[in-house]
Amino acid sequence: MSNTTAGKKSFLDRFLDFIEKAGNKLPDPAILFLGLMLLTWVISAVLAPIDFNAFDPRTGESLRIQNMLTGERLAAFFANMTSVFINFAPLGVVLLAMLGVGVAEHSGFINAGLKYVLGVTPKMLLTPILVLVGIVSHTAADAGYVLVIPLGGVIFYAAGRHPLAGIAAAFAGVSGGFSANFIPSSIDPLIQSFTQSAAQIVDPEIILNPLNNYYFTSFSSILVVVVVWFVTDRIIEPRLQKNVQVDENLEDVPKMEAITDSEKKAFWKAFVTLAVGVLLLVIWVIPENSAMRNPAGEITAGDAPLMKSIVPLIFVLFWIPGMVYGFASKTYASMKDMVMSMSKSMGSMSYYIVMAFFCALFIDAFTQSKIGSLTALKGAEFLKSLQLPGQVTIVGILLLTAFVNLLVGSASAKWALISPIFVPMLMQLGISPDLTQAAYRVGDSVSNIITPLLPYFPLIVVFCQKYVKSTGIGTLVSIMIPYSLALLVTWTIFLLLYWALGIPLGIQATYEYIGF
């Protein structure tokens, strides 16, 4: 980021500096989550007696704040503490994936692969390619968080660029661009199912295709790549180069030395092993009666064994080639060396495990208290009561979703709660369920990257600390705010233009609503 005059910072620069300083004065993330949990308990006790006259649109039951300080709730808290921690979804995903990635990293396989990639990729195209890979990673559930984002730092550092800029660009692609993808994923039918149920309140015969936003999300991929590319290269990296110094004497970070003949031979042996593994997986998945498909024969559905096996497959497809490379390059002399690589990888995750413990307890308490659900529902009802024009309401849905997303992380949980309000309301204004869903998905994506309550947010902080040990929550939030604002503005304009031009949002099934 450039200053307007020598020695004088721009307004945006001063604002981001303030966010960074204020955020870094917060307690350690683990203690922050503990404090938020205790605050949730207190707020729930204060608000529980109040009847907000809210009803869950899915069940019709009264929606009230649950007091987390009752004897019964506190007893359940202690009784379920172990299961809440163990069942914290990101924990297993991160640790299992890192076991395999750790072998590939410490053996030198990833290092050798990066040397090849950087040797053929122009430096100016590293950012858009990294962002594009992050967007595509949505197809593999949460794999992008544990695979693409740390590699963003590695690639940028190896190319002589600021590693935190690489992590930020990858994070923006994986999480900020969550609703942009030209490859269908399990989130498409999941979100569509709630949209269809809500639309049938008005028209019981309406049927929506699971890919009812496919065209929009595909074109949005290009938008996200361009926006993140610009923000990274013109705003974020210049600011980081000036204000954030990378620690000296970093360990286990690839350098850009020329690849040796022995490394080349070992790399190709490992790469062939990886290719064979992928080929065997494809052969296994192709048959219509494959065990990796769900009962309906689908591959990308949420209940398909293939989708449930993404993280274990990442483990295997990095672990085995990593071992092959290690022994072929003489990095490993015995299996004990391989095990030590896995142990070293787990050692680097110790800080994250501590944060994950407190994060899991907080998220569970916040979910059980119903504070987030009530906030989403009341916000939706307020927006409905304003009776604004359709275009303004669409923007309102987008902004409300972005705000609520700071409190409630699950995309499907939020939409299940507020879709029965928004979808029928806008259908009566002549706005298709597809467009309402698209607005929700944009709002859900743009604020993912600035909320510390995102379950993977502490993990991204850990990735940054590999290069800059002083990185805190404030540092990461200040880095990601320009991405969030740029995506919010450009994506909103893009959606409104898309609607104004009457371009179909996605593949329609047996019904095409007004205006499409």
Short mmCIF file of C-alpha atoms in Angstrom, two decimals, residues 48-499:
data_model
loop_
_atom_site.label_atom_id
_atom_site.label_comp_id
_atom_site.label_asym_id
_atom_site.label_seq_id
_atom_site.Cartn_x
_atom_site.Cartn_y
_atom_site.Cartn_z
CA ALA A 48 -33.69 -16.32 28.78
CA PRO A 49 -36.68 -14.98 30.75
CA ILE A 50 -37.63 -12.62 27.90
CA ASP A 51 -40.20 -13.79 25.34
CA PHE A 52 -39.11 -12.32 22.00
CA ASN A 53 -42.26 -13.64 20.28
CA ALA A 54 -40.15 -15.51 17.74
CA PHE A 55 -41.04 -18.81 16.12
CA ASP A 56 -38.83 -21.19 14.22
CA PRO A 57 -40.23 -21.16 10.65
CA ARG A 58 -39.18 -24.76 10.16
CA THR A 59 -41.11 -26.21 13.10
CA GLY A 60 -43.41 -23.44 14.26
CA GLU A 61 -42.07 -23.83 17.78
CA SER A 62 -41.25 -20.83 19.96
CA LEU A 63 -37.61 -19.74 19.63
CA ARG A 64 -36.23 -18.58 22.97
CA ILE A 65 -32.81 -18.01 24.45
CA GLN A 66 -31.68 -20.98 26.52
CA ASN A 67 -30.14 -20.21 29.93
CA MET A 68 -26.71 -21.86 29.95
CA LEU A 69 -26.20 -21.24 33.69
CA THR A 70 -28.87 -23.61 34.97
CA GLY A 71 -27.74 -26.61 36.97
CA GLU A 72 -28.88 -28.95 34.22
CA ARG A 73 -27.00 -27.07 31.50
CA LEU A 74 -23.80 -26.81 33.55
CA ALA A 75 -23.95 -30.52 34.34
CA ALA A 76 -24.36 -31.25 30.61
CA PHE A 77 -21.44 -28.94 29.87
CA PHE A 78 -19.04 -30.98 32.00
CA ALA A 79 -20.53 -34.31 30.95
CA ASN A 80 -20.21 -33.50 27.23
CA MET A 81 -16.93 -31.56 27.28
CA THR A 82 -14.87 -34.47 25.96
CA SER A 83 -17.29 -35.32 23.15
CA VAL A 84 -17.69 -31.66 22.16
CA PHE A 85 -13.91 -31.33 21.79
CA ILE A 86 -13.39 -34.65 20.01
CA ASN A 87 -16.33 -34.06 17.65
CA PHE A 88 -15.23 -30.52 16.75
CA ALA A 89 -15.29 -30.93 12.97
CA PRO A 90 -12.19 -28.91 12.00
CA LEU A 91 -10.00 -30.75 14.54
CA GLY A 92 -10.11 -34.16 12.88
CA VAL A 93 -9.93 -32.63 9.40
CA VAL A 94 -6.81 -30.64 10.24
CA LEU A 95 -4.91 -33.31 12.15
CA LEU A 96 -5.56 -36.16 9.72
CA ALA A 97 -4.71 -34.10 6.66
CA MET A 98 -1.57 -32.70 8.30
CA LEU A 99 -0.31 -36.21 9.08
CA GLY A 100 -0.12 -36.97 5.36
CA VAL A 101 0.94 -33.49 4.30
CA GLY A 102 3.64 -33.53 6.98
CA VAL A 103 5.31 -36.56 5.41
CA ALA A 104 5.15 -34.99 1.95
CA GLU A 105 6.55 -31.74 3.33
CA HIS A 106 9.39 -33.01 5.53
CA SER A 107 10.52 -35.61 3.00
CA GLY A 108 11.01 -32.81 0.44
CA PHE A 109 8.31 -33.95 -2.00
CA ILE A 110 6.32 -30.71 -1.78
CA ASN A 111 9.52 -28.67 -1.96
CA ALA A 112 10.57 -30.40 -5.18
CA GLY A 113 7.10 -30.01 -6.66
CA LEU A 114 7.09 -26.30 -5.88
CA LYS A 115 10.43 -25.85 -7.61
CA TYR A 116 8.95 -27.37 -10.75
CA VAL A 117 5.78 -25.25 -10.52
CA LEU A 118 7.67 -22.03 -9.86
CA GLY A 119 10.01 -22.84 -12.70
CA VAL A 120 7.21 -22.78 -15.28
CA THR A 121 4.78 -20.27 -13.72
CA PRO A 122 5.41 -16.55 -14.34
CA LYS A 123 5.74 -14.69 -11.05
CA MET A 124 2.94 -12.29 -11.99
CA LEU A 125 0.49 -15.21 -12.40
CA LEU A 126 1.17 -16.85 -9.03
CA THR A 127 -1.64 -14.93 -7.33
CA PRO A 128 -4.50 -15.68 -9.77
CA ILE A 129 -3.49 -19.33 -10.07
CA LEU A 130 -3.37 -19.69 -6.28
CA VAL A 131 -6.80 -18.05 -5.90
CA LEU A 132 -8.26 -20.26 -8.63
CA VAL A 133 -6.96 -23.39 -6.91
CA GLY A 134 -8.49 -22.13 -3.67
CA ILE A 135 -11.88 -21.71 -5.36
CA VAL A 136 -11.75 -25.18 -6.92
CA SER A 137 -10.86 -26.67 -3.52
CA HIS A 138 -14.49 -26.08 -2.44
CA THR A 139 -15.31 -29.28 -4.30
CA ALA A 140 -13.32 -31.18 -1.67
CA ALA A 141 -15.23 -29.78 1.32
CA ASP A 142 -12.81 -28.15 3.80
CA ALA A 143 -9.63 -29.48 2.21
CA GLY A 144 -8.64 -26.01 1.04
CA TYR A 145 -8.16 -24.79 4.60
CA VAL A 146 -5.55 -27.41 5.46
CA LEU A 147 -3.94 -27.78 2.04
CA VAL A 148 -4.23 -24.72 -0.20
CA ILE A 149 -3.89 -21.94 2.39
CA PRO A 150 -0.57 -23.09 3.94
CA LEU A 151 0.78 -23.80 0.45
CA GLY A 152 -0.05 -20.19 -0.44
CA GLY A 153 2.50 -19.04 2.13
CA VAL A 154 5.06 -21.61 1.00
CA ILE A 155 4.72 -20.69 -2.69
CA PHE A 156 4.98 -16.94 -2.11
CA TYR A 157 7.96 -17.32 0.22
CA ALA A 158 9.77 -19.60 -2.21
CA ALA A 159 9.14 -17.06 -4.99
CA GLY A 160 10.64 -14.25 -2.92
CA ARG A 161 7.29 -12.67 -2.11
CA HIS A 162 5.71 -12.01 1.27
CA PRO A 163 4.34 -15.32 2.62
CA LEU A 164 1.46 -13.70 4.51
CA ALA A 165 0.23 -12.26 1.21
CA GLY A 166 0.13 -15.78 -0.20
CA ILE A 167 -1.78 -17.06 2.82
CA ALA A 168 -4.21 -14.14 2.56
CA ALA A 169 -4.83 -14.64 -1.17
CA ALA A 170 -5.43 -18.35 -0.67
CA PHE A 171 -7.72 -17.66 2.31
CA ALA A 172 -9.70 -15.17 0.22
CA GLY A 173 -10.09 -17.75 -2.55
CA VAL A 174 -10.99 -20.67 -0.29
CA SER A 175 -13.27 -18.89 2.17
CA GLY A 176 -14.08 -15.42 0.82
CA GLY A 177 -14.96 -16.93 -2.54
CA PHE A 178 -16.86 -19.84 -1.01
CA SER A 179 -19.88 -19.31 -3.30
CA ALA A 180 -17.77 -19.05 -6.45
CA ASN A 181 -16.96 -22.30 -8.21
CA PHE A 182 -17.38 -23.69 -11.70
CA ILE A 183 -17.27 -27.25 -10.36
CA PRO A 184 -20.45 -28.38 -8.53
CA SER A 185 -19.97 -29.33 -4.89
CA SER A 186 -22.02 -30.77 -2.04
CA ILE A 187 -23.04 -27.28 -0.84
CA ASP A 188 -25.16 -26.73 -4.00
CA PRO A 189 -27.85 -29.37 -3.36
CA LEU A 190 -27.71 -28.67 0.38
CA ILE A 191 -28.57 -24.98 0.01
CA GLN A 192 -31.04 -25.67 -2.81
CA SER A 193 -33.02 -28.10 -0.65
CA PHE A 194 -33.80 -25.35 1.87
CA THR A 195 -34.63 -22.87 -0.92
CA GLN A 196 -37.08 -25.30 -2.52
CA SER A 197 -38.82 -26.06 0.77
CA ALA A 198 -39.21 -22.33 1.41
CA ALA A 199 -40.49 -21.68 -2.13
CA GLN A 200 -43.12 -24.40 -1.79
CA ILE A 201 -44.77 -22.34 0.95
CA VAL A 202 -46.04 -20.11 -1.89
CA ASP A 203 -46.10 -22.62 -4.74
CA PRO A 204 -46.32 -26.28 -3.62
CA GLU A 205 -45.56 -27.46 -7.17
CA ILE A 206 -42.29 -25.56 -7.63
CA ILE A 207 -39.19 -27.65 -8.30
CA LEU A 208 -35.68 -26.17 -8.29
CA ASN A 209 -32.60 -27.75 -9.79
CA PRO A 210 -29.67 -28.38 -7.39
CA LEU A 211 -27.57 -26.32 -9.82
CA ASN A 212 -29.97 -23.38 -9.79
CA ASN A 213 -27.06 -20.95 -9.20
CA TYR A 214 -24.50 -22.74 -11.37
CA TYR A 215 -24.06 -20.08 -14.08
CA PHE A 216 -23.81 -17.30 -11.51
CA THR A 217 -21.27 -19.13 -9.32
CA SER A 218 -19.23 -20.06 -12.39
CA PHE A 219 -18.96 -16.47 -13.63
CA SER A 220 -18.36 -15.35 -10.05
CA SER A 221 -15.18 -17.45 -10.06
CA ILE A 222 -13.69 -15.07 -12.62
CA LEU A 223 -14.82 -12.06 -10.58
CA VAL A 224 -13.28 -13.39 -7.35
CA VAL A 225 -9.97 -14.22 -9.04
CA VAL A 226 -9.69 -10.71 -10.52
CA VAL A 227 -10.68 -8.90 -7.30
CA VAL A 228 -8.40 -10.96 -5.04
CA TRP A 229 -5.54 -10.67 -7.53
CA PHE A 230 -5.83 -6.88 -7.57
CA VAL A 231 -6.18 -6.52 -3.79
CA THR A 232 -3.25 -8.86 -3.12
CA ASP A 233 -0.76 -7.37 -5.54
CA ARG A 234 -1.74 -3.70 -5.26
CA ILE A 235 -2.85 -3.30 -1.64
CA ILE A 236 -2.01 -6.17 0.69
CA GLU A 237 1.49 -7.23 -0.35
CA PRO A 238 2.93 -3.69 -0.60
CA ARG A 239 1.59 -2.96 2.89
CA LEU A 240 3.02 -6.20 4.28
CA GLN A 241 6.41 -5.63 2.65
CA LYS A 242 6.57 -2.23 4.31
CA ASN A 243 5.11 -2.97 7.75
CA VAL A 244 5.47 -6.70 8.50
CA GLN A 245 8.94 -8.23 8.51
CA VAL A 246 9.30 -11.97 8.02
CA ASP A 247 11.19 -13.70 10.83
CA GLU A 248 14.79 -14.66 10.16
CA ASN A 249 16.22 -18.19 10.13
CA LEU A 250 12.94 -19.90 9.29
CA GLU A 251 12.98 -23.68 9.44
CA ASP A 252 11.34 -26.16 7.07
CA VAL A 253 10.51 -23.51 4.46
CA PRO A 254 11.41 -24.23 0.82
CA LYS A 255 14.18 -22.18 -0.73
CA MET A 256 14.51 -21.46 -4.43
CA GLU A 257 17.70 -23.37 -5.08
CA ALA A 258 17.86 -25.23 -8.39
CA ILE A 259 16.45 -28.74 -8.21
CA THR A 260 19.17 -31.42 -8.28
CA ASP A 261 19.21 -34.55 -10.46
CA SER A 262 18.59 -36.80 -7.44
CA GLU A 263 15.63 -34.64 -6.43
CA LYS A 264 14.24 -34.85 -9.96
CA LYS A 265 14.44 -38.65 -10.01
CA ALA A 266 12.88 -38.93 -6.57
CA PHE A 267 10.16 -36.44 -7.47
CA TRP A 268 9.08 -38.29 -10.60
CA LYS A 269 8.94 -41.59 -8.74
CA ALA A 270 6.72 -40.00 -6.13
CA PHE A 271 4.64 -38.18 -8.74
CA VAL A 272 4.02 -41.41 -10.67
CA THR A 273 2.94 -43.01 -7.38
CA LEU A 274 0.52 -40.14 -6.83
CA ALA A 275 -0.81 -40.40 -10.41
CA VAL A 276 -1.37 -44.13 -10.03
CA GLY A 277 -3.24 -43.52 -6.78
CA VAL A 278 -5.51 -40.94 -8.41
CA LEU A 279 -6.10 -43.26 -11.39
CA LEU A 280 -7.08 -46.14 -9.11
CA LEU A 281 -9.48 -43.83 -7.29
CA VAL A 282 -11.08 -42.75 -10.57
CA ILE A 283 -11.46 -46.37 -11.66
CA TRP A 284 -13.09 -47.13 -8.32
CA VAL A 285 -15.54 -44.22 -8.59
CA ILE A 286 -16.58 -44.53 -12.27
CA PRO A 287 -18.91 -47.60 -12.12
CA GLU A 288 -22.54 -46.69 -11.42
CA ASN A 289 -22.62 -49.24 -8.61
CA SER A 290 -19.38 -48.00 -7.04
CA ALA A 291 -19.22 -48.18 -3.26
CA MET A 292 -17.97 -44.59 -3.33
CA ARG A 293 -21.36 -43.36 -4.62
CA ASN A 294 -24.48 -42.79 -2.55
CA PRO A 295 -27.59 -45.02 -2.98
CA ALA A 296 -28.82 -42.70 -5.76
CA GLY A 297 -25.55 -43.15 -7.66
CA GLU A 298 -24.32 -39.60 -7.05
CA ILE A 299 -20.67 -38.71 -6.46
CA THR A 300 -20.81 -35.14 -5.17
CA ALA A 301 -23.80 -35.46 -2.84
CA GLY A 302 -23.10 -34.84 0.83
CA ASP A 303 -23.91 -38.45 1.77
CA ALA A 304 -21.68 -39.95 -0.93
CA PRO A 305 -18.78 -41.97 0.61
CA LEU A 306 -16.40 -40.18 -1.78
CA MET A 307 -17.27 -36.78 -0.29
CA LYS A 308 -16.98 -38.16 3.24
CA SER A 309 -13.56 -39.62 2.37
CA ILE A 310 -11.94 -36.46 1.00
CA VAL A 311 -9.69 -35.85 4.01
CA PRO A 312 -8.61 -39.51 4.41
CA LEU A 313 -7.87 -39.55 0.67
CA ILE A 314 -5.72 -36.42 1.05
CA PHE A 315 -3.85 -38.21 3.83
CA VAL A 316 -3.17 -41.29 1.70
CA LEU A 317 -2.38 -39.39 -1.51
CA PHE A 318 0.26 -37.30 0.28
CA TRP A 319 1.53 -39.87 2.75
CA ILE A 320 2.47 -42.64 0.28
CA PRO A 321 4.12 -40.39 -2.39
CA GLY A 322 5.86 -38.54 0.46
CA MET A 323 7.34 -41.82 1.69
CA VAL A 324 8.37 -42.79 -1.84
CA TYR A 325 10.15 -39.46 -2.29
CA GLY A 326 11.79 -39.67 1.13
CA PHE A 327 13.34 -43.07 0.53
CA ALA A 328 14.20 -42.35 -3.13
CA SER A 329 15.99 -39.11 -2.20
CA LYS A 330 17.68 -40.69 0.87
CA THR A 331 15.88 -38.20 3.13
CA TYR A 332 14.50 -41.20 4.97
CA ALA A 333 16.81 -44.00 6.00
CA SER A 334 14.13 -45.98 7.81
CA MET A 335 10.43 -45.99 8.60
CA LYS A 336 11.30 -44.34 11.90
CA ASP A 337 12.32 -41.21 9.98
CA MET A 338 8.90 -41.16 8.34
CA VAL A 339 7.16 -41.48 11.70
CA MET A 340 9.29 -38.65 13.06
CA SER A 341 8.06 -36.47 10.17
CA MET A 342 4.49 -37.17 11.22
CA SER A 343 5.36 -36.42 14.85
CA LYS A 344 7.00 -33.15 13.84
CA SER A 345 3.92 -32.20 11.86
CA MET A 346 1.70 -32.88 14.87
CA GLY A 347 4.06 -30.89 17.09
CA SER A 348 3.49 -27.80 14.96
CA MET A 349 -0.26 -28.24 15.53
CA SER A 350 -0.08 -28.25 19.32
CA TYR A 351 -1.02 -24.56 19.62
CA TYR A 352 -3.95 -25.05 17.28
CA ILE A 353 -5.20 -28.01 19.33
CA VAL A 354 -5.32 -25.81 22.44
CA MET A 355 -7.23 -23.09 20.57
CA ALA A 356 -9.54 -25.68 19.03
CA PHE A 357 -10.49 -26.93 22.51
CA PHE A 358 -11.76 -23.56 23.68
CA CYS A 359 -13.21 -22.72 20.26
CA ALA A 360 -15.24 -25.94 20.28
CA LEU A 361 -16.63 -25.19 23.75
CA PHE A 362 -17.60 -21.64 22.77
CA ILE A 363 -19.29 -22.60 19.50
CA ASP A 364 -21.23 -25.37 21.23
CA ALA A 365 -22.39 -22.97 23.98
CA PHE A 366 -23.33 -20.28 21.46
CA THR A 367 -25.30 -22.79 19.39
CA GLN A 368 -27.09 -24.27 22.41
CA SER A 369 -28.04 -20.82 23.72
CA LYS A 370 -29.92 -19.97 20.47
CA ILE A 371 -28.54 -16.41 20.55
CA GLY A 372 -27.28 -16.62 16.95
CA SER A 373 -30.50 -18.21 15.68
CA LEU A 374 -32.65 -15.54 17.31
CA THR A 375 -30.42 -12.77 15.90
CA ALA A 376 -30.77 -14.18 12.37
CA LEU A 377 -34.52 -14.61 12.67
CA LYS A 378 -35.19 -11.16 14.14
CA GLY A 379 -32.94 -9.56 11.53
CA ALA A 380 -34.86 -11.26 8.74
CA GLU A 381 -38.21 -10.22 10.23
CA PHE A 382 -37.03 -6.62 10.58
CA LEU A 383 -35.90 -6.51 6.95
CA LYS A 384 -39.23 -7.92 5.86
CA SER A 385 -41.15 -5.32 7.89
CA LEU A 386 -39.42 -2.47 6.04
CA GLN A 387 -41.21 -3.45 2.79
CA LEU A 388 -38.41 -2.11 0.62
CA PRO A 389 -38.23 -2.39 -3.18
CA GLY A 390 -36.94 -5.70 -4.53
CA GLN A 391 -33.48 -4.46 -5.45
CA VAL A 392 -32.97 -2.85 -2.04
CA THR A 393 -34.26 -5.96 -0.29
CA ILE A 394 -31.78 -8.11 -2.19
CA VAL A 395 -28.94 -5.88 -1.00
CA GLY A 396 -30.43 -5.96 2.50
CA ILE A 397 -30.44 -9.76 2.51
CA LEU A 398 -26.83 -9.74 1.41
CA LEU A 399 -25.75 -7.31 4.14
CA LEU A 400 -27.81 -9.02 6.85
CA THR A 401 -26.31 -12.39 5.94
CA ALA A 402 -22.79 -10.95 6.04
CA PHE A 403 -23.46 -9.56 9.53
CA VAL A 404 -25.11 -12.69 10.92
CA ASN A 405 -22.26 -14.73 9.47
CA LEU A 406 -19.98 -13.04 11.99
CA LEU A 407 -22.00 -14.86 14.68
CA VAL A 408 -23.24 -18.05 13.02
CA GLY A 409 -20.74 -19.83 10.81
CA SER A 410 -22.72 -22.66 9.20
CA ALA A 411 -24.05 -21.64 5.78
CA SER A 412 -26.78 -24.28 5.77
CA ALA A 413 -27.92 -23.59 9.36
CA LYS A 414 -28.44 -19.88 8.67
CA TRP A 415 -30.27 -20.48 5.41
CA ALA A 416 -32.50 -23.15 6.95
CA LEU A 417 -33.61 -20.55 9.48
CA ILE A 418 -34.11 -17.45 7.32
CA SER A 419 -35.02 -18.89 3.89
CA PRO A 420 -38.68 -19.51 4.92
CA ILE A 421 -38.95 -15.74 5.50
CA PHE A 422 -37.04 -14.33 2.54
CA VAL A 423 -37.88 -16.72 -0.29
CA PRO A 424 -41.71 -16.52 -0.07
CA MET A 425 -41.58 -12.77 0.58
CA LEU A 426 -39.54 -12.06 -2.55
CA MET A 427 -41.50 -14.55 -4.67
CA GLN A 428 -44.53 -12.35 -4.05
CA LEU A 429 -42.50 -9.43 -5.43
CA GLY A 430 -41.71 -11.39 -8.59
CA ILE A 431 -38.16 -12.30 -7.57
CA SER A 432 -37.13 -15.87 -8.17
CA PRO A 433 -35.96 -18.18 -5.36
CA ASP A 434 -32.75 -18.63 -7.36
CA LEU A 435 -31.91 -14.93 -7.07
CA THR A 436 -32.71 -14.80 -3.37
CA GLN A 437 -30.47 -17.81 -2.80
CA ALA A 438 -27.66 -16.22 -4.83
CA ALA A 439 -27.84 -13.05 -2.69
CA TYR A 440 -27.64 -15.16 0.45
CA ARG A 441 -24.62 -17.08 -0.82
CA VAL A 442 -22.73 -13.89 -1.66
CA GLY A 443 -23.42 -12.41 1.78
CA ASP A 444 -22.39 -15.66 3.45
CA SER A 445 -19.05 -15.70 1.63
CA VAL A 446 -17.70 -12.17 1.92
CA SER A 447 -17.55 -12.02 5.73
CA ASN A 448 -16.09 -15.50 6.29
CA ILE A 449 -12.57 -14.12 6.14
CA ILE A 450 -12.93 -11.44 8.82
CA THR A 451 -14.68 -13.27 11.64
CA PRO A 452 -12.49 -14.88 14.33
CA LEU A 453 -15.49 -17.13 15.03
CA LEU A 454 -14.85 -19.04 11.80
CA PRO A 455 -13.72 -22.46 13.13
CA TYR A 456 -10.67 -22.42 10.86
CA PHE A 457 -9.68 -18.83 11.68
CA PRO A 458 -7.30 -19.85 14.51
CA LEU A 459 -5.65 -22.31 12.12
CA ILE A 460 -4.93 -19.50 9.62
CA VAL A 461 -3.30 -17.51 12.46
CA VAL A 462 -1.06 -20.52 13.16
CA PHE A 463 -0.07 -20.71 9.47
CA CYS A 464 0.89 -17.02 9.57
CA GLN A 465 2.92 -17.48 12.75
CA LYS A 466 5.17 -19.89 10.89
CA TYR A 467 6.61 -16.84 9.12
CA VAL A 468 5.82 -13.99 11.53
CA LYS A 469 5.62 -15.21 15.12
CA SER A 470 4.01 -11.96 16.31
CA THR A 471 0.93 -12.53 14.11
CA GLY A 472 -2.29 -12.20 16.10
CA ILE A 473 -5.99 -12.04 15.40
CA GLY A 474 -5.77 -8.31 14.73
CA THR A 475 -3.01 -8.83 12.17
CA LEU A 476 -5.03 -11.34 10.18
CA VAL A 477 -8.29 -9.38 10.39
CA SER A 478 -6.56 -6.19 9.20
CA ILE A 479 -5.07 -8.11 6.27
CA MET A 480 -8.42 -9.61 5.26
CA ILE A 481 -10.67 -6.52 5.61
CA PRO A 482 -9.73 -5.06 2.17
CA TYR A 483 -10.61 -8.42 0.56
CA SER A 484 -13.95 -8.53 2.36
CA LEU A 485 -14.90 -4.97 1.40
CA ALA A 486 -13.77 -5.36 -2.22
CA LEU A 487 -15.66 -8.64 -2.64
CA LEU A 488 -18.77 -7.21 -0.96
CA VAL A 489 -18.96 -4.18 -3.25
CA THR A 490 -18.02 -5.81 -6.56
CA TRP A 491 -19.99 -9.00 -6.01
CA THR A 492 -23.12 -7.05 -5.04
CA ILE A 493 -22.86 -4.91 -8.18
CA PHE A 494 -22.25 -8.03 -10.25
CA LEU A 495 -25.36 -9.73 -8.82
CA LEU A 496 -27.57 -6.70 -9.47
CA LEU A 497 -26.28 -6.37 -13.04
CA TYR A 498 -26.79 -10.08 -13.57
CA TRP A 499 -30.40 -9.69 -12.46
#
